[in-house]
XYZ file of C-alpha atoms in Angstrom:
760
model
C 14.378 -1.052 -10.984
C 11.202 -0.263 -12.759
C 8.490 2.816 -11.567
C 5.040 0.897 -11.677
C 3.396 4.410 -11.338
C 5.542 6.388 -14.028
C 5.311 3.550 -16.908
C 1.045 3.740 -16.388
C 1.670 7.876 -16.600
C 4.132 7.567 -19.722
C 1.018 4.971 -21.067
C -1.455 7.258 -19.987
C 0.204 10.868 -21.207
C 2.625 9.463 -24.075
C 1.193 6.677 -26.068
C -3.199 8.227 -25.095
C -3.143 11.663 -25.472
C 0.030 12.923 -26.678
C -0.753 10.539 -29.041
C -3.702 12.495 -30.720
C -2.730 16.131 -32.742
C -5.991 17.027 -33.942
C -5.039 20.189 -36.292
C -6.872 22.703 -33.631
C -4.030 21.623 -31.352
C -7.175 21.777 -28.495
C -8.676 18.437 -27.009
C -10.971 17.380 -24.521
C -10.711 14.120 -22.334
C -13.642 12.154 -21.257
C -13.725 9.083 -18.290
C -16.210 7.423 -16.367
C -15.345 7.062 -12.639
C -13.290 3.306 -13.171
C -10.786 4.539 -16.001
C -11.135 7.754 -13.786
C -9.174 6.313 -10.487
C -6.470 5.065 -12.598
C -5.855 8.061 -14.628
C -6.035 9.914 -10.847
C -3.449 7.070 -9.426
C -0.778 7.926 -11.961
C -1.253 11.379 -12.810
C -2.004 15.330 -11.658
C -4.391 16.915 -13.160
C -1.518 19.639 -14.634
C -0.108 16.844 -16.517
C -3.279 16.404 -18.268
C -3.409 20.026 -19.326
C -0.217 20.253 -20.072
C -1.200 18.011 -22.916
C -3.120 21.066 -24.931
C -6.005 19.635 -22.890
C -8.885 21.836 -22.505
C -11.197 19.771 -20.001
C -11.814 16.532 -18.292
C -15.184 15.153 -18.681
C -17.692 12.547 -16.705
C -18.724 10.573 -19.500
C -22.621 9.885 -16.875
C -22.726 13.824 -16.566
C -24.815 16.021 -19.085
C -22.398 17.880 -20.605
C -21.477 21.147 -23.037
C -21.290 20.980 -26.639
C -18.073 21.062 -28.356
C -18.579 20.041 -31.957
C -15.381 21.337 -33.238
C -13.496 19.392 -30.602
C -11.537 16.708 -31.159
C -12.482 13.864 -27.443
C -10.263 11.616 -26.317
C -12.319 8.842 -24.851
C -10.508 6.617 -22.274
C -13.058 4.178 -20.531
C -13.747 1.391 -19.235
C -14.711 -1.651 -21.447
C -18.506 -1.857 -19.643
C -21.710 -1.554 -21.744
C -23.319 1.249 -19.540
C -19.769 3.212 -21.351
C -19.845 1.438 -24.518
C -23.826 3.312 -24.663
C -22.855 6.712 -23.298
C -20.341 7.237 -25.817
C -22.340 5.721 -28.941
C -25.013 8.095 -27.556
C -22.454 10.848 -28.123
C -22.295 10.776 -31.663
C -25.829 9.369 -32.450
C -27.990 12.863 -31.287
C -28.552 14.954 -33.419
C -25.777 17.477 -33.246
C -23.191 15.067 -32.234
C -20.751 15.989 -29.028
C -17.216 16.021 -30.916
C -15.715 16.845 -34.086
C -14.714 13.025 -33.668
C -13.734 9.693 -31.072
C -10.117 8.895 -29.889
C -11.618 5.799 -28.024
C -8.831 4.511 -25.435
C -10.326 2.099 -23.646
C -8.447 1.086 -20.097
C -8.775 -3.383 -20.599
C -9.889 -5.701 -23.410
C -13.498 -4.569 -25.295
C -15.395 -7.513 -25.437
C -17.050 -8.528 -28.463
C -21.098 -8.059 -27.978
C -19.265 -4.649 -27.181
C -17.672 -3.772 -30.616
C -20.728 -4.782 -32.703
C -22.591 -1.453 -31.018
C -19.674 1.153 -31.581
C -20.404 -0.293 -35.207
C -22.807 3.018 -34.986
C -20.506 5.985 -34.737
C -17.815 3.714 -36.898
C -17.331 7.331 -39.352
C -16.723 9.298 -36.261
C -14.017 7.017 -34.429
C -9.952 7.764 -35.436
C -8.625 5.992 -33.177
C -9.501 2.995 -31.600
C -6.859 1.048 -28.606
C -6.745 -0.874 -26.040
C -5.005 -0.064 -23.519
C -4.118 -2.479 -21.227
C -3.644 -0.449 -17.867
C -6.528 -2.124 -15.762
C -5.276 -1.970 -12.397
C -4.398 0.130 -9.714
C -0.981 1.867 -8.868
C -0.873 2.736 -5.288
C 2.670 3.505 -4.607
C 6.319 2.831 -7.769
C 6.135 -0.714 -6.743
C 2.372 -1.830 -5.259
C -0.410 -2.216 -6.910
C -3.971 -3.173 -6.798
C -6.908 -4.157 -8.582
C -10.230 -2.598 -6.783
C -11.526 -5.598 -5.652
C -12.386 -4.850 -1.841
C -14.672 -7.627 -1.640
C -12.407 -10.638 -2.905
C -12.381 -12.414 1.077
C -16.554 -12.538 0.720
C -16.229 -13.716 -2.561
C -13.544 -16.668 -2.480
C -13.719 -17.930 0.673
C -17.485 -18.165 0.983
C -18.965 -16.797 -2.174
C -22.783 -16.627 -2.786
C -22.311 -19.145 -5.518
C -19.601 -21.357 -6.897
C -19.699 -19.596 -9.956
C -18.847 -16.076 -8.017
C -15.837 -16.869 -6.964
C -14.940 -18.057 -10.546
C -15.881 -15.143 -12.230
C -13.711 -12.900 -9.448
C -10.761 -15.291 -9.915
C -10.670 -15.114 -13.496
C -11.619 -11.092 -13.172
C -8.206 -11.452 -11.614
C -6.521 -12.902 -14.218
C -7.794 -10.390 -16.210
C -6.721 -8.123 -14.430
C -3.186 -9.542 -13.812
C -2.058 -9.808 -17.772
C -3.247 -6.359 -17.513
C -0.031 -5.879 -15.668
C 2.169 -7.972 -17.156
C 1.142 -6.109 -20.382
C 1.294 -2.798 -19.327
C 5.588 -3.944 -17.817
C 5.768 -6.111 -21.336
C 6.481 -9.150 -19.917
C 6.231 -12.954 -19.537
C 6.091 -14.477 -15.812
C 6.737 -17.521 -14.638
C 4.992 -18.197 -12.326
C 4.629 -20.393 -9.075
C 1.445 -20.565 -7.128
C 1.449 -21.434 -2.811
C -0.087 -24.677 -2.161
C -1.012 -25.732 0.817
C -1.825 -29.396 0.725
C 1.473 -29.969 -1.532
C -0.863 -31.941 -3.743
C -1.916 -29.811 -6.071
C -5.331 -29.979 -5.179
C -7.831 -28.602 -7.765
C -10.072 -26.707 -5.483
C -6.942 -24.648 -4.076
C -7.062 -20.629 -4.782
C -3.923 -20.153 -6.107
C -3.646 -22.931 -7.960
C -7.627 -21.771 -9.933
C -5.899 -18.423 -10.160
C -2.948 -19.261 -11.926
C -4.162 -21.810 -14.381
C -6.293 -19.093 -15.247
C -3.541 -17.303 -15.553
C -1.809 -19.499 -17.819
C -4.752 -19.361 -20.270
C -4.388 -15.451 -20.453
C -0.941 -15.404 -21.246
C -1.334 -18.092 -24.201
C -4.195 -16.880 -25.264
C -2.300 -12.934 -25.576
C 0.356 -14.786 -27.114
C -1.255 -16.456 -29.658
C -3.050 -12.645 -30.532
C 0.069 -10.922 -30.209
C 3.152 -13.309 -31.556
C 5.780 -10.724 -30.997
C 4.311 -10.462 -27.040
C 6.591 -9.815 -24.973
C 9.088 -8.063 -26.578
C 12.464 -8.806 -26.102
C 14.073 -7.780 -23.429
C 18.145 -8.717 -22.234
C 16.660 -9.706 -18.181
C 15.705 -12.698 -17.910
C 11.699 -13.278 -17.747
C 10.118 -12.832 -13.913
C 8.646 -14.610 -11.700
C 5.244 -14.688 -11.154
C 4.456 -16.172 -7.208
C 0.540 -16.786 -6.375
C -0.585 -16.445 -2.853
C -4.070 -15.931 -0.851
C -4.705 -14.377 3.076
C -5.102 -17.445 4.397
C -0.968 -17.894 4.164
C -0.472 -15.098 7.003
C -3.582 -14.813 8.948
C -1.362 -13.132 11.900
C 0.023 -10.590 9.340
C -3.386 -8.130 9.674
C -4.169 -8.765 12.830
C -0.556 -7.727 14.545
C -0.210 -4.267 15.982
C 3.002 -2.501 13.618
C 4.709 0.508 14.801
C 6.541 1.715 10.640
C 4.949 4.873 10.467
C 3.140 4.160 7.482
C 1.147 1.380 8.796
C 1.259 2.750 12.207
C -0.737 5.571 10.836
C -3.225 3.480 8.798
C -3.694 1.282 12.044
C -4.420 3.521 14.350
C -5.614 7.233 12.361
C -8.566 7.827 10.059
C -7.399 7.656 6.364
C -9.882 8.221 3.614
C -7.753 6.608 0.189
C -4.668 7.508 1.000
C -4.958 10.967 2.575
C -4.714 11.676 5.882
C -8.040 13.162 7.320
C -7.347 15.429 10.359
C -9.423 18.511 11.724
C -8.131 22.053 10.979
C -8.438 24.919 13.533
C -8.534 27.836 12.958
C -5.116 28.844 13.244
C -4.664 26.369 10.064
C -3.772 29.764 8.653
C -0.974 29.947 10.545
C 0.853 26.831 10.614
C 0.229 26.943 6.761
C -1.790 24.325 5.441
C -4.138 26.793 3.268
C -3.693 30.193 1.847
C -0.124 28.704 0.935
C -0.725 29.521 -3.410
C -0.911 26.775 -6.629
C 2.469 25.152 -5.093
C 1.011 23.680 -1.683
C -2.182 22.513 -3.410
C -1.492 18.462 -4.286
C -1.068 18.586 0.068
C -3.998 19.591 2.187
C -7.668 20.030 0.387
C -10.349 20.927 2.615
C -13.450 17.828 2.448
C -16.886 17.546 2.359
C -17.184 18.528 5.986
C -15.832 21.935 6.867
C -14.293 20.709 10.364
C -11.641 18.577 8.304
C -8.923 18.671 6.233
C -7.325 15.817 4.227
C -4.079 15.576 3.839
C -2.792 14.239 1.110
C 0.850 12.036 0.872
C 2.615 10.927 -1.872
C 5.497 11.545 -3.594
C 5.005 14.912 -3.951
C 6.063 14.650 0.200
C 9.701 14.674 0.363
C 9.428 14.025 3.941
C 7.119 10.856 3.670
C 8.629 9.477 1.077
C 12.038 9.412 3.429
C 10.484 8.536 7.262
C 7.522 6.572 5.824
C 8.265 3.153 6.607
C 10.981 3.823 9.630
C 10.012 2.954 12.904
C 7.804 5.743 14.604
C 10.220 6.741 17.383
C 12.232 7.292 14.709
C 10.388 8.718 12.284
C 8.605 11.091 15.538
C 12.342 12.186 16.110
C 13.184 13.158 12.672
C 9.851 15.546 12.084
C 10.782 17.011 15.632
C 14.072 17.902 15.020
C 14.082 19.165 11.292
C 11.376 20.723 12.219
C 13.606 22.998 14.435
C 16.658 23.112 12.363
C 13.655 24.528 9.293
C 13.131 27.191 11.394
C 16.178 28.091 13.064
C 17.368 28.082 8.965
C 14.783 30.251 7.972
C 14.600 33.074 10.381
C 14.183 35.852 7.765
C 10.842 34.381 6.855
C 9.530 33.743 9.996
C 10.324 37.301 11.377
C 7.917 38.042 7.849
C 5.182 36.209 8.560
C 4.941 37.052 12.042
C 5.588 40.741 11.214
C 8.353 40.949 13.400
C 10.641 41.206 11.210
C 13.541 44.174 11.440
C 15.326 46.786 9.017
C 16.904 44.391 6.181
C 17.998 45.366 2.805
C 15.929 45.380 0.185
C 17.656 42.459 -1.225
C 17.529 40.624 1.261
C 14.117 41.387 1.681
C 13.680 40.146 -2.186
C 15.143 36.575 -1.364
C 12.743 36.342 1.929
C 9.506 37.389 0.383
C 10.332 35.492 -2.854
C 11.087 32.023 -0.898
C 7.138 32.277 0.466
C 5.068 30.224 -0.823
C 7.910 27.214 -0.792
C 8.534 28.054 2.780
C 4.703 27.632 3.635
C 4.107 24.737 1.660
C 7.062 22.575 3.077
C 6.150 24.529 7.022
C 2.212 22.736 5.618
C 4.085 18.895 5.350
C 5.310 19.280 8.822
C 2.486 20.564 10.525
C 0.955 17.730 9.121
C 3.240 15.038 10.250
C 3.766 17.027 13.303
C -0.147 16.141 13.732
C 0.317 12.928 12.689
C 3.041 12.419 15.478
C 0.511 13.537 18.135
C -1.801 11.971 17.175
C -0.659 8.487 17.163
C 1.333 8.582 20.051
C -1.754 9.897 22.491
C -3.963 6.797 20.772
C -0.755 4.716 21.503
C -1.275 5.727 25.020
C -4.532 5.611 25.889
C -5.504 2.822 24.176
C -2.163 0.786 26.366
C -1.199 -0.460 23.064
C 2.680 -1.485 25.039
C 0.473 -3.662 26.669
C -1.702 -5.175 23.615
C 1.411 -5.026 21.702
C 3.549 -6.556 23.726
C 1.706 -9.655 24.315
C 0.876 -10.098 20.309
C 4.497 -10.412 19.436
C 4.497 -12.802 21.971
C 2.104 -14.645 20.121
C 2.806 -13.767 16.790
C 6.414 -15.412 17.276
C 6.745 -17.873 19.757
C 9.222 -16.084 22.249
C 9.142 -13.370 24.622
C 11.706 -10.891 23.914
C 14.300 -12.725 26.108
C 14.417 -14.966 23.548
C 12.475 -17.240 25.611
C 9.651 -19.905 25.166
C 6.727 -18.088 27.577
C 5.858 -20.344 30.170
C 1.872 -19.444 30.562
C 0.569 -17.086 27.811
C -3.333 -17.277 28.968
C -1.779 -15.514 32.397
C -0.211 -12.804 29.902
C -3.258 -12.466 28.114
C -5.799 -11.335 31.470
C -4.535 -8.371 31.999
C -5.908 -6.965 28.350
C -8.210 -9.074 28.295
C -10.187 -7.279 31.060
C -8.821 -3.906 31.220
C -11.310 -1.267 30.619
C -9.229 0.894 29.015
C -8.298 -1.368 25.720
C -11.201 -1.211 23.027
C -12.619 -3.848 21.862
C -10.880 -4.428 18.824
C -7.790 -5.012 19.697
C -8.769 -7.628 22.844
C -10.050 -9.519 19.666
C -7.143 -9.131 17.693
C -5.385 -10.477 20.872
C -7.301 -13.499 21.110
C -7.202 -14.544 17.272
C -3.552 -14.120 17.728
C -4.148 -16.741 20.502
C -5.938 -19.153 18.698
C -4.259 -19.036 15.747
C -0.822 -19.550 16.882
C -2.602 -22.672 19.300
C -4.458 -24.135 16.414
C -7.168 -23.907 17.989
C -8.626 -23.993 21.480
C -11.417 -25.951 23.816
C -14.729 -24.207 23.134
C -15.490 -24.187 26.910
C -11.452 -21.608 27.596
C -13.014 -19.714 23.923
C -16.239 -19.296 26.024
C -14.348 -18.010 29.209
C -11.698 -15.730 27.631
C -14.817 -14.445 25.420
C -16.752 -13.365 28.500
C -13.581 -12.287 30.761
C -12.482 -10.049 27.427
C -16.419 -9.037 27.178
C -17.025 -9.183 23.633
C -19.601 -8.537 22.117
C -21.923 -11.713 19.413
C -20.608 -10.268 16.428
C -16.960 -10.415 17.759
C -17.388 -13.880 18.639
C -18.493 -14.137 15.175
C -15.749 -13.035 13.703
C -13.741 -15.201 15.799
C -16.266 -18.177 14.064
C -15.336 -16.864 11.002
C -12.087 -17.871 11.050
C -13.169 -20.940 10.145
C -13.647 -19.928 6.474
C -9.840 -18.918 6.368
C -8.589 -22.302 7.699
C -8.273 -21.788 10.603
C -8.222 -24.482 12.667
C -10.367 -22.826 15.699
C -10.848 -25.787 18.318
C -8.574 -28.345 19.425
C -10.688 -31.366 18.942
C -11.454 -30.574 15.350
C -9.146 -32.489 13.265
C -6.406 -31.776 11.099
C -6.191 -30.809 7.980
C -4.059 -31.800 5.122
C -1.172 -29.967 5.033
C 2.571 -30.033 3.612
C 4.600 -29.457 6.950
C 7.323 -27.024 6.022
C 8.871 -25.468 9.236
C 9.738 -22.214 8.019
C 6.461 -21.426 6.460
C 5.085 -21.797 9.551
C 4.145 -19.287 11.722
C 6.764 -21.359 14.874
C 9.012 -22.764 11.968
C 11.103 -19.925 11.633
C 11.367 -19.293 15.487
C 13.197 -22.843 16.027
C 15.078 -22.767 12.462
C 16.731 -19.610 14.085
C 17.680 -20.483 17.519
C 19.585 -23.869 15.701
C 21.272 -21.302 12.983
C 21.490 -18.616 16.394
C 21.399 -16.198 13.176
C 23.074 -12.919 12.820
C 20.802 -9.922 13.192
C 20.318 -8.081 9.772
C 20.771 -4.755 9.313
C 17.282 -3.844 8.338
C 15.499 -5.656 11.519
C 13.352 -3.180 13.744
C 15.327 -3.111 17.376
C 12.401 -2.568 19.673
C 10.652 -5.347 21.423
C 6.602 -4.165 19.902
C 7.807 -5.030 16.497
C 9.693 -8.327 16.481
C 7.154 -10.233 14.216
C 8.111 -10.824 10.693
C 5.528 -10.810 7.747
C 5.667 -14.659 6.155
C 6.498 -13.124 2.909
C 9.252 -11.570 3.793
C 10.639 -15.003 3.861
C 8.767 -16.470 0.569
C 10.553 -13.486 -0.967
C 13.932 -14.248 0.377
C 13.853 -17.682 -0.225
C 12.790 -17.692 -3.971
C 15.956 -15.174 -4.858
C 18.329 -17.565 -3.289
C 16.892 -20.315 -4.876
C 15.289 -21.934 -1.647
C 11.018 -21.944 -2.485
C 10.262 -24.955 -2.099
C 9.015 -27.090 -4.690
C 6.134 -28.335 -3.910
C 4.782 -26.748 -1.341
C 4.686 -23.296 -4.409
C 5.110 -25.545 -7.310
C 5.527 -23.783 -10.911
C 2.610 -23.527 -13.249
C 5.356 -22.953 -16.381
C 8.416 -23.234 -14.552
C 11.642 -21.691 -16.247
C 14.772 -23.317 -17.847
C 16.869 -25.517 -15.976
C 19.740 -22.915 -15.142
C 17.256 -19.990 -14.816
C 15.173 -22.153 -12.179
C 15.575 -21.189 -8.447
C 13.815 -23.869 -7.324
C 16.264 -24.969 -5.202
C 14.146 -27.196 -2.905
C 13.055 -29.986 -3.828
C 14.257 -32.066 -6.646
C 13.698 -30.299 -9.761
C 11.583 -34.155 -10.844
C 9.361 -32.731 -8.036
C 8.890 -29.101 -9.469
C 9.199 -30.958 -13.581
C 5.720 -33.303 -12.050
C 4.119 -30.290 -10.422
C 4.324 -28.362 -13.430
C 3.120 -30.564 -15.912
C -0.085 -31.855 -13.782
C -0.877 -28.287 -14.199
C -0.149 -28.026 -17.782
C -2.120 -31.445 -18.184
C -4.890 -30.431 -16.163
C -5.222 -26.745 -17.393
C -3.728 -27.282 -20.793
C -5.988 -25.144 -22.757
C 18.421 -1.477 12.372
C 20.187 -0.699 14.271
C 21.560 2.797 13.716
C 20.416 5.214 11.202
C 21.658 8.622 12.480
C 22.950 8.735 8.407
C 19.964 8.636 6.648
C 18.020 10.617 9.303
C 19.538 13.383 8.017
C 18.675 16.184 5.044
C 20.269 14.073 1.737
C 23.761 15.575 0.315
C 21.865 15.242 -2.786
C 19.675 18.075 -1.702
C 22.244 21.128 -1.006
C 20.654 22.089 2.167
C 16.951 21.865 1.514
C 15.782 23.999 4.929
C 17.478 27.384 3.935
C 16.220 30.127 2.165
C 19.328 32.539 2.260
C 19.825 33.047 -1.431
C 16.811 33.960 -4.311
C 15.391 30.640 -5.228
C 17.926 28.146 -5.035
C 17.005 25.368 -2.783
C 13.024 25.708 -2.929
C 12.675 26.663 -6.623
C 13.366 23.231 -7.292
C 12.510 20.638 -5.108
C 15.377 18.488 -4.048
C 15.383 14.709 -5.693
C 14.756 12.182 -3.273
C 17.957 9.892 -3.247
C 15.331 6.232 -2.477
C 19.175 4.772 -1.378
C 19.158 6.685 1.664
C 15.809 4.613 2.538
C 13.160 6.861 0.976
C 12.102 3.966 -1.744
C 12.773 0.641 -2.937
C 16.262 0.662 -2.853
C 16.109 1.951 0.830
C 14.168 1.541 4.285
C 11.143 2.773 2.568
C 9.020 4.957 0.044
C 9.468 5.087 -3.904
C 11.824 3.588 -6.833
C 12.442 5.061 -10.366
C 13.706 8.491 -8.858
C 17.575 7.057 -8.027
C 19.977 7.146 -10.261
C 20.032 8.752 -14.007
C 16.479 8.903 -15.326
C 15.403 6.076 -13.792
C 18.987 3.779 -15.000
C 19.412 2.227 -11.483
C 15.907 0.539 -11.606
C 17.371 -1.439 -14.938
C 20.497 -2.255 -12.720
C 17.979 -4.068 -10.467
C 16.754 -6.835 -12.645
C 20.786 -7.627 -13.833
C 20.976 -9.180 -10.811
C 18.437 -11.419 -11.697
C 14.778 -11.779 -12.699
C 12.221 -9.733 -10.964
C 9.827 -10.845 -8.192
C 6.079 -10.290 -8.626
C 4.153 -10.687 -5.399
C 0.128 -10.899 -5.424
C -2.238 -11.656 -2.942
C -5.803 -12.311 -3.144
C -7.445 -10.966 -0.006
C -5.837 -7.521 0.679
C -1.974 -6.888 1.826
C -1.142 -5.627 4.615
C 1.080 -2.470 5.184
C 3.702 -4.403 6.823
C 4.554 -7.193 4.173
C 4.916 -3.837 1.694
C 7.296 -2.710 3.633
C 9.361 -5.799 4.087
C 9.198 -5.774 -0.150
C 11.097 -2.488 0.710
C 13.452 -3.816 3.184
C 14.431 -7.056 0.852
C 15.437 -4.781 -2.268
C 17.351 -2.876 0.210
C 19.195 -5.745 1.386
C 19.241 -8.016 -1.402
C 19.422 -5.597 -4.763
C 16.337 -7.108 -6.810
C 13.415 -5.388 -8.275
C 10.332 -6.685 -6.250
C 6.391 -5.548 -7.088
C 3.675 -6.536 -4.602
C 0.464 -6.769 -6.535
C -3.122 -7.443 -4.004
C -6.858 -6.994 -3.971
C -6.748 -4.010 -2.077
C -4.328 -2.456 0.266
C -6.461 -3.784 4.080
C -5.745 -2.875 7.709
C -6.565 -4.651 10.473
C -10.320 -3.141 11.375
C -10.820 -3.401 7.225
C -9.942 -7.586 8.033
C -12.293 -7.417 11.397
C -15.227 -5.893 10.071
C -15.137 -8.745 6.903
C -14.884 -10.975 9.327
C -17.437 -10.609 11.290
C -19.753 -10.699 8.325
C -18.268 -13.299 6.123
C -20.462 -15.964 6.630
C -23.358 -14.323 5.631
C -25.441 -14.550 1.845
C -26.178 -11.310 1.585
C -25.102 -9.594 -0.840
C -24.861 -6.012 0.838
C -21.673 -6.996 3.425
C -19.135 -5.979 1.034
C -16.649 -3.350 2.255
C -18.262 -1.077 0.497
C -16.816 2.684 -1.300
C -13.686 4.240 1.099
C -16.196 6.798 2.755
C -17.632 3.569 3.852
C -15.006 2.498 5.861
C -13.990 5.231 7.007
C -17.161 5.446 9.163
C -16.725 1.779 9.864
C -13.887 3.123 11.235
C -15.212 6.331 12.962
C -17.606 3.921 14.992
C -14.619 2.060 16.737
C -12.279 3.876 18.804
C -9.431 1.965 16.868
C -9.518 4.831 14.733
C -11.713 7.486 17.036
C -10.432 10.450 17.874
C -10.922 12.464 20.853
C -11.208 15.807 21.228
C -8.323 15.778 23.723
C -6.223 14.553 20.971
C -8.253 15.796 17.916
C -5.198 16.294 15.457
C -4.913 20.090 14.559
C -3.239 22.074 12.543
C -0.778 23.328 15.049
C 0.417 26.515 15.472
C 4.078 25.839 13.544
C 5.282 29.240 14.249
C 4.895 28.995 18.891
C 8.277 27.646 20.355
C 5.776 25.346 22.280
C 3.578 24.126 19.453
C 5.550 20.540 18.856
C 4.242 18.720 21.314
C 6.047 15.145 20.753
C 9.282 16.723 20.937
C 10.954 15.163 23.886
C 14.230 17.802 26.281
C 17.355 17.682 24.497
C 19.558 14.819 25.970
C 22.640 14.182 26.637
C 24.984 12.505 22.972
C 24.515 8.400 24.031
C 21.735 8.642 26.144
C 18.516 7.386 24.670
C 16.276 9.781 24.189
C 12.164 9.915 26.531
C 9.872 10.960 23.805
C 8.339 7.680 23.729
C 9.351 4.942 26.854
C 7.082 2.704 25.869
C 8.715 1.912 23.208
C 11.451 -0.221 24.630
C 15.155 -1.137 22.137
C 15.230 -4.916 22.318
C 18.816 -5.516 23.274
C 20.787 -6.760 21.170
C 21.925 -10.348 21.243
C-alpha cells in the first residue's frame, strides 16, 4: 500500500533537491507561501538541510544575495511568484549564480514567456505536479476551504466552473504523482446523468485533463503490474449527517471539541511545564511541542513522529484514554532511575548505571512530553463531554442518524426525546443546532410551524435559524409541504435504508464496529467503498465516465448495459470492536519501548510501528507504508484488487477518514481518501450560517481565523477550571483521568457516560 506523504517527500528530496548537484556543493532553496505548505506537509526541515541546503527562503521577502551559489526555486505557477523570480536575475547583480526552477503545477503559457527574459540563468526547468497536500499517509486535500460556497451558492456560474476546473487540475496532479490513470465513477443523485450535477461536471473536466496529459506524455501512465485504480467522485451533499454527528474516536473527538490549529493541538502551558517535559528537552523533542505566538499557549504537533498518536488516533476514546493512562504508569515504573535522577532523589548507584540513565534522559523526557500532551487531551475531552452533557446530546443524535434506538427499536416519539436537549441551558447552541439539523434531515422536512416551535424552545438566534434554512442549498428538503426532488431511490445509500437492510439480514457485528451506544452511526462513505470493492456499487447511482474492461468492471449491481450506456452518454456529452486488549499493549517488534535499563537500547532508535496493530491503514487507525519490509506491504494490497480513491468536493470528516482505515484493515485493499479540505462540525455550521451571502469575504479563511471562530463558541472554548496544561507527570496524583483499578472482568469507571452496546 502506497504512502502519499512518502511519495511526495521523495519527489521533493530526490527528484528536485538531490537532482541539483552544483560544483560548489551547497545550494539554496527558495519557496513561495503555497509551495512552502506543500513542502511542510511532506518534509521536515532537517530532511532538507541534510541535502546540502544552507538556506530555505521566502521569495516574497527581502533576501541576502549569494552570487556564487545555485538556487533551487520551488514555487507555484502564479504571476507574482514568476515576477519575483524574474526580478532576482534582472537586477544589476543577480541574486544567485543560476536558477533551477521547479513548479508545483503546470505553468500557463502566458507566464512561460516571462521566463525567456532570464533564460540564460535557468539551468533546470521542471513541473513536478505535486499541487496537493498529503495530510496523512493515505489522505490528501487540495486546500480549497471555500468550496462549499463556490459550488453550492456561487456568486456567479463562472465561479463554480473555475472551482471545479481547479479541482480537476489538482486531482490530475495527484494521479500524476501516483503514476496512475484511473477509471472514473461519480455520484448521480438523479440517476439520469444530469449535466448540472457537481460530480458529473467534475468527472467530465477530469476526463479532459487526463486526455490532454496522455496526448502530451504518450508514456503516461507508466507500465504497472497492478490494475488501474477506481476514482469515485462525490460532493458533500451525499451525506450531511456525518459532519453533524458527534464522533467519539480519539482523533475525531479532539478535533470536534478542542482547539486545533492545522493539525496542532493548542493548550495552555503552566509554570510546571519543564517538570512535565514539554520544554527544555533538546532537539530530539522539538517537533512534538512548539511555542505559539501567545506566550500562554503551546502547540503540540500530532504526526507520525508520535508513536502514541499513530497507535490510538482511531480507537474509541475510552480505550485510547485507558491506554494512555495505563502505559504512562508503566512507563514511569520501568524508568524509576530516570524519574529519581530528574527529581533529585536518586540514591547512590554505580557509575555504569548512572551513565545509562544520563545517556537516556533526553529520550525519556521526549516520551514523557508526548504522554503529557495526550493526558491533557484526555482531561479536556472528558471535562467538555461532561460539562456539555454530550451523553444526552449524542444519544438523541444516534437515534436520529441511525433511525433506531440503542436496543434496535424504532424511536416512538423522537421530539419528546429531543426536548430535554433543546431546553437544557447547560448545552451550548451549537449542539442544539446539530440536533435540529439532524432531525430535519432525517424527517425529510417538517412543518414550518413545528420548526419555529423547536427554534423557540432551543432559544436559537436568527443566525442559527439561517443555518438551518441554508441546508436547502445543499439539497435538504426543509418543509414537509415542499415537493420532493427527484432522486434515484437506492435504499442502501439513503440514511435509513441500511437499517431496514440490517433487520432483514440480521447482519452479524463486524470486529471493526464500535460497540458503544453513542457510536452506532456509520458514515455512508464506508458502505460506498465496501460496495465498490465487493463489486456491488449501483451502476445507475454511480455511473462510469470511463468504465474498465468487462473483466475488471466491479459494477455488478445493475446490468452491464446500464453501466455502458451511462459511460457512453457521458463520453458523448464531453467527448473532447469488540475486544482490543492485545492491540493496546506495546508492540513486540519494538522490544520493550518503555525501558531505559541499557545505555541506548530502545530510545536511541525509535521503534518502528507495526501499522497492522492499529496504527495505520492496515490497522484500526494511523499511517500506512511503514509496515512490512521497505514498504512491500504497500504493494501487497494492490495485488488484491485495484486501488480505490475517493474524492469529496466540499470537505471530508474525520469519521469518514476513520472508515477508510477500517476498510483497509477488514478487506485488505488499498484506499486513498481526498477532499477539498478536512472539516469539523463547527466549520461546517459556520459555513452554513453564511453560505447564502454573496459577500466575497464570507470565506472560511485561514486556520487562525478558524481557531478564533471556534473559540467564540462553547464548542471549543475551554474555561480555566478545565483548561489543558502541562501536568506535572512526576506527581502520583497528576493522572486525573485514571480510574481506580477494578478487578478483572469488571468495566473501568473512568467514563461512566460511555456505555458499551449490548451484544446482539
